[in-house]
């Protein structure tokens, strides 16, 4: 019989790639969407018609319990979170409730229904925050530096407590930045790739950037969701650090993107100190050895290939009119 997976945050970048992976594997895929977010289902494009939608508010514990009871999912992937980290400063309590509240309500529902559901919690490298060592692995202490990271850490511990106290098969992936053609343009990778494509097509001439020396461990979202699935197929529920293990600077990102369209980035990029972040991280880079050894997981898409995919997709979108040229000027 086909397995059933329930996904929160299904209309986000990871929700798309995870749904696609699970549908390819023959899963029945259901997505939890708050009643006021139903319209966002269109973000799943060609997958939307294959997803069963469960309309429940994140704060509705009884409603979430009912969904788990009726669906009896084999696997739950809890991806729901505000996607853009700096926004969490504007609403720390709302962030806590969405991130920690949803995880805890779902874990409680699984416990109360008493089924063998396997639970995946989307943890984040942001939980490491102000690190005292590099690279980070599963033993590295956490030191969250913003409300988003603190909420993610609380959700992470809620998952651990449910595993320890109630024996749930619950685990988490501590994921580093992962990007794709579906990343929103407020993230630096997409901002740069869209700008390179727009400049190539003569739609604009300059790109304002923040700190070019900032570095990240950037992977491909399609690779990272594969790791989520593998964690739930393992014999034991555990935590895993998921990243490429390689750091690249924003400067390298800009150079790679402009290179894809045959342009010299130094002619187009202007640094604007107002875009610098006050709480910039220290060398957040993964040591994914455990995932490689236990799950056989390794990233398949290199940094250069990722940037090329993103630039080419934006060129195509601009040329086909899927992105209106007037919006990128
Ligand atoms: P996140 O902060 O790791 O979740 O991801 P972002 O994509 O927003 O930012 C990655 C890094 O790029 C940060 O260190 C930023 O300081 C740096 N950065 C430099 N210029 C920009 C910019 O113009 N926009 C954004 N979003 N980030 C920038």
PDB file of C-alpha atoms in Angstrom, residues 45-169:
ATOM      1  CA  UNK A  45       2.597  24.483 -10.080  1.00  0.00           C
ATOM      2  CA  UNK A  46       2.212  21.097 -11.781  1.00  0.00           C
ATOM      3  CA  UNK A  47       2.182  19.265  -8.422  1.00  0.00           C
ATOM      4  CA  UNK A  48      -0.805  21.171  -6.982  1.00  0.00           C
ATOM      5  CA  UNK A  49      -3.440  18.844  -8.423  1.00  0.00           C
ATOM      6  CA  UNK A  50      -1.730  15.800  -6.873  1.00  0.00           C
ATOM      7  CA  UNK A  51      -1.706  17.150  -3.312  1.00  0.00           C
ATOM      8  CA  UNK A  52      -4.461  16.528  -0.794  1.00  0.00           C
ATOM      9  CA  UNK A  53      -5.001  19.766   1.116  1.00  0.00           C
ATOM     10  CA  UNK A  54      -5.880  19.741   4.829  1.00  0.00           C
ATOM     11  CA  UNK A  55      -7.112  23.181   5.832  1.00  0.00           C
ATOM     12  CA  UNK A  56      -6.208  23.858   9.475  1.00  0.00           C
ATOM     13  CA  UNK A  57      -4.756  26.850  11.318  1.00  0.00           C
ATOM     14  CA  UNK A  58      -1.327  26.271  12.921  1.00  0.00           C
ATOM     15  CA  UNK A  59      -2.767  27.263  16.305  1.00  0.00           C
ATOM     16  CA  UNK A  60      -5.708  24.824  16.112  1.00  0.00           C
ATOM     17  CA  UNK A  61      -4.461  21.884  18.213  1.00  0.00           C
ATOM     18  CA  UNK A  62      -7.787  20.020  17.981  1.00  0.00           C
ATOM     19  CA  UNK A  63      -7.883  20.496  14.206  1.00  0.00           C
ATOM     20  CA  UNK A  64      -4.314  19.198  13.826  1.00  0.00           C
ATOM     21  CA  UNK A  65      -5.164  16.183  15.998  1.00  0.00           C
ATOM     22  CA  UNK A  66      -8.158  15.430  13.780  1.00  0.00           C
ATOM     23  CA  UNK A  67      -6.033  15.563  10.609  1.00  0.00           C
ATOM     24  CA  UNK A  68      -3.458  13.174  12.085  1.00  0.00           C
ATOM     25  CA  UNK A  69      -6.244  10.874  13.298  1.00  0.00           C
ATOM     26  CA  UNK A  70      -7.978  10.768   9.909  1.00  0.00           C
ATOM     27  CA  UNK A  71      -4.911  10.651   7.693  1.00  0.00           C
ATOM     28  CA  UNK A  72      -2.801   8.298   9.844  1.00  0.00           C
ATOM     29  CA  UNK A  73       0.335   9.481   8.012  1.00  0.00           C
ATOM     30  CA  UNK A  74       3.374   7.208   7.875  1.00  0.00           C
ATOM     31  CA  UNK A  75       5.568  10.295   7.821  1.00  0.00           C
ATOM     32  CA  UNK A  76       5.199  13.935   8.862  1.00  0.00           C
ATOM     33  CA  UNK A  77       7.601  16.580   7.600  1.00  0.00           C
ATOM     34  CA  UNK A  78       7.322  19.773   9.611  1.00  0.00           C
ATOM     35  CA  UNK A  79       8.768  22.483   7.363  1.00  0.00           C
ATOM     36  CA  UNK A  80       6.478  25.403   8.266  1.00  0.00           C
ATOM     37  CA  UNK A  81       8.447  28.514   9.254  1.00  0.00           C
ATOM     38  CA  UNK A  82       8.817  32.125   8.207  1.00  0.00           C
ATOM     39  CA  UNK A  83      11.383  31.777   5.458  1.00  0.00           C
ATOM     40  CA  UNK A  84      13.338  35.029   5.744  1.00  0.00           C
ATOM     41  CA  UNK A  85      15.366  35.097   8.968  1.00  0.00           C
ATOM     42  CA  UNK A  86      15.738  38.901   9.439  1.00  0.00           C
ATOM     43  CA  UNK A  87      11.914  39.215   9.461  1.00  0.00           C
ATOM     44  CA  UNK A  88      11.778  37.344  12.781  1.00  0.00           C
ATOM     45  CA  UNK A  89      12.979  40.495  14.574  1.00  0.00           C
ATOM     46  CA  UNK A  90       9.698  42.176  13.583  1.00  0.00           C
ATOM     47  CA  UNK A  91       7.579  39.456  15.182  1.00  0.00           C
ATOM     48  CA  UNK A  92       9.527  37.311  17.675  1.00  0.00           C
ATOM     49  CA  UNK A  93       6.437  35.904  19.419  1.00  0.00           C
ATOM     50  CA  UNK A  94       4.615  35.122  16.174  1.00  0.00           C
ATOM     51  CA  UNK A  95       7.772  33.344  14.980  1.00  0.00           C
ATOM     52  CA  UNK A  96       7.946  31.311  18.188  1.00  0.00           C
ATOM     53  CA  UNK A  97       4.328  30.277  17.934  1.00  0.00           C
ATOM     54  CA  UNK A  98       4.525  29.281  14.288  1.00  0.00           C
ATOM     55  CA  UNK A  99       7.819  27.398  14.568  1.00  0.00           C
ATOM     56  CA  UNK A 100       7.698  25.874  18.060  1.00  0.00           C
ATOM     57  CA  UNK A 101       3.926  25.769  18.490  1.00  0.00           C
ATOM     58  CA  UNK A 102       3.301  23.879  15.254  1.00  0.00           C
ATOM     59  CA  UNK A 103       6.048  21.325  15.949  1.00  0.00           C
ATOM     60  CA  UNK A 104       4.820  20.700  19.488  1.00  0.00           C
ATOM     61  CA  UNK A 105       1.140  20.494  18.541  1.00  0.00           C
ATOM     62  CA  UNK A 106       1.905  17.979  15.808  1.00  0.00           C
ATOM     63  CA  UNK A 107       4.154  15.891  18.069  1.00  0.00           C
ATOM     64  CA  UNK A 108       1.410  15.935  20.714  1.00  0.00           C
ATOM     65  CA  UNK A 109      -1.123  14.817  18.097  1.00  0.00           C
ATOM     66  CA  UNK A 110       1.067  11.887  17.024  1.00  0.00           C
ATOM     67  CA  UNK A 111       1.489  10.845  20.658  1.00  0.00           C
ATOM     68  CA  UNK A 112      -2.221  11.152  21.414  1.00  0.00           C
ATOM     69  CA  UNK A 113      -3.340   9.256  18.313  1.00  0.00           C
ATOM     70  CA  UNK A 114      -0.792   6.574  19.199  1.00  0.00           C
ATOM     71  CA  UNK A 115       0.318   5.686  15.685  1.00  0.00           C
ATOM     72  CA  UNK A 116       3.776   4.819  14.339  1.00  0.00           C
ATOM     73  CA  UNK A 117       4.208   8.057  12.432  1.00  0.00           C
ATOM     74  CA  UNK A 118       7.803   9.053  11.713  1.00  0.00           C
ATOM     75  CA  UNK A 119       8.391  12.745  12.343  1.00  0.00           C
ATOM     76  CA  UNK A 120      10.897  15.039  10.641  1.00  0.00           C
ATOM     77  CA  UNK A 121      11.634  18.438  12.173  1.00  0.00           C
ATOM     78  CA  UNK A 122      13.276  21.043   9.931  1.00  0.00           C
ATOM     79  CA  UNK A 123      16.047  22.398  12.133  1.00  0.00           C
ATOM     80  CA  UNK A 124      18.457  25.054  10.948  1.00  0.00           C
ATOM     81  CA  UNK A 125      22.159  25.880  11.024  1.00  0.00           C
ATOM     82  CA  UNK A 126      20.994  29.239  12.416  1.00  0.00           C
ATOM     83  CA  UNK A 127      20.686  27.372  15.737  1.00  0.00           C
ATOM     84  CA  UNK A 128      24.492  27.220  15.898  1.00  0.00           C
ATOM     85  CA  UNK A 129      24.645  31.011  15.571  1.00  0.00           C
ATOM     86  CA  UNK A 130      27.751  32.372  17.255  1.00  0.00           C
ATOM     87  CA  UNK A 131      29.929  29.313  16.798  1.00  0.00           C
ATOM     88  CA  UNK A 132      33.256  28.705  18.503  1.00  0.00           C
ATOM     89  CA  UNK A 133      34.331  26.018  16.037  1.00  0.00           C
ATOM     90  CA  UNK A 134      34.191  25.330  12.330  1.00  0.00           C
ATOM     91  CA  UNK A 135      32.914  23.193  10.686  1.00  0.00           C
ATOM     92  CA  UNK A 136      29.926  22.245  12.850  1.00  0.00           C
ATOM     93  CA  UNK A 137      28.630  18.745  13.447  1.00  0.00           C
ATOM     94  CA  UNK A 138      25.973  17.079  15.605  1.00  0.00           C
ATOM     95  CA  UNK A 139      28.038  17.660  18.782  1.00  0.00           C
ATOM     96  CA  UNK A 140      28.539  21.417  18.282  1.00  0.00           C
ATOM     97  CA  UNK A 141      26.859  23.545  21.012  1.00  0.00           C
ATOM     98  CA  UNK A 142      23.993  25.809  19.975  1.00  0.00           C
ATOM     99  CA  UNK A 143      24.088  29.591  20.413  1.00  0.00           C
ATOM    100  CA  UNK A 144      21.123  31.114  18.528  1.00  0.00           C
ATOM    101  CA  UNK A 145      21.517  34.805  17.643  1.00  0.00           C
ATOM    102  CA  UNK A 146      18.012  35.793  16.483  1.00  0.00           C
ATOM    103  CA  UNK A 147      14.340  35.009  17.268  1.00  0.00           C
ATOM    104  CA  UNK A 148      14.037  32.624  14.315  1.00  0.00           C
ATOM    105  CA  UNK A 149      17.026  30.574  15.495  1.00  0.00           C
ATOM    106  CA  UNK A 150      15.787  30.534  19.098  1.00  0.00           C
ATOM    107  CA  UNK A 151      12.349  29.314  17.971  1.00  0.00           C
ATOM    108  CA  UNK A 152      13.931  26.619  15.785  1.00  0.00           C
ATOM    109  CA  UNK A 153      16.025  25.474  18.746  1.00  0.00           C
ATOM    110  CA  UNK A 154      12.970  25.248  20.978  1.00  0.00           C
ATOM    111  CA  UNK A 155      11.161  23.166  18.331  1.00  0.00           C
ATOM    112  CA  UNK A 156      14.250  20.977  18.019  1.00  0.00           C
ATOM    113  CA  UNK A 157      14.240  20.267  21.764  1.00  0.00           C
ATOM    114  CA  UNK A 158      10.508  19.639  21.732  1.00  0.00           C
ATOM    115  CA  UNK A 159      11.145  16.935  19.120  1.00  0.00           C
ATOM    116  CA  UNK A 160      14.001  15.436  21.202  1.00  0.00           C
ATOM    117  CA  UNK A 161      11.809  15.411  24.333  1.00  0.00           C
ATOM    118  CA  UNK A 162       8.997  13.603  22.525  1.00  0.00           C
ATOM    119  CA  UNK A 163      11.446  10.997  21.309  1.00  0.00           C
ATOM    120  CA  UNK A 164      13.033  10.513  24.722  1.00  0.00           C
ATOM    121  CA  UNK A 165       9.898  10.527  26.821  1.00  0.00           C
ATOM    122  CA  UNK A 166       7.356   8.874  24.514  1.00  0.00           C
ATOM    123  CA  UNK A 167       9.585   6.826  22.212  1.00  0.00           C
ATOM    124  CA  UNK A 168       8.403   8.582  19.028  1.00  0.00           C
ATOM    125  CA  UNK A 169      10.417   8.082  15.860  1.00  0.00           C
TER     126      UNK A 169
END
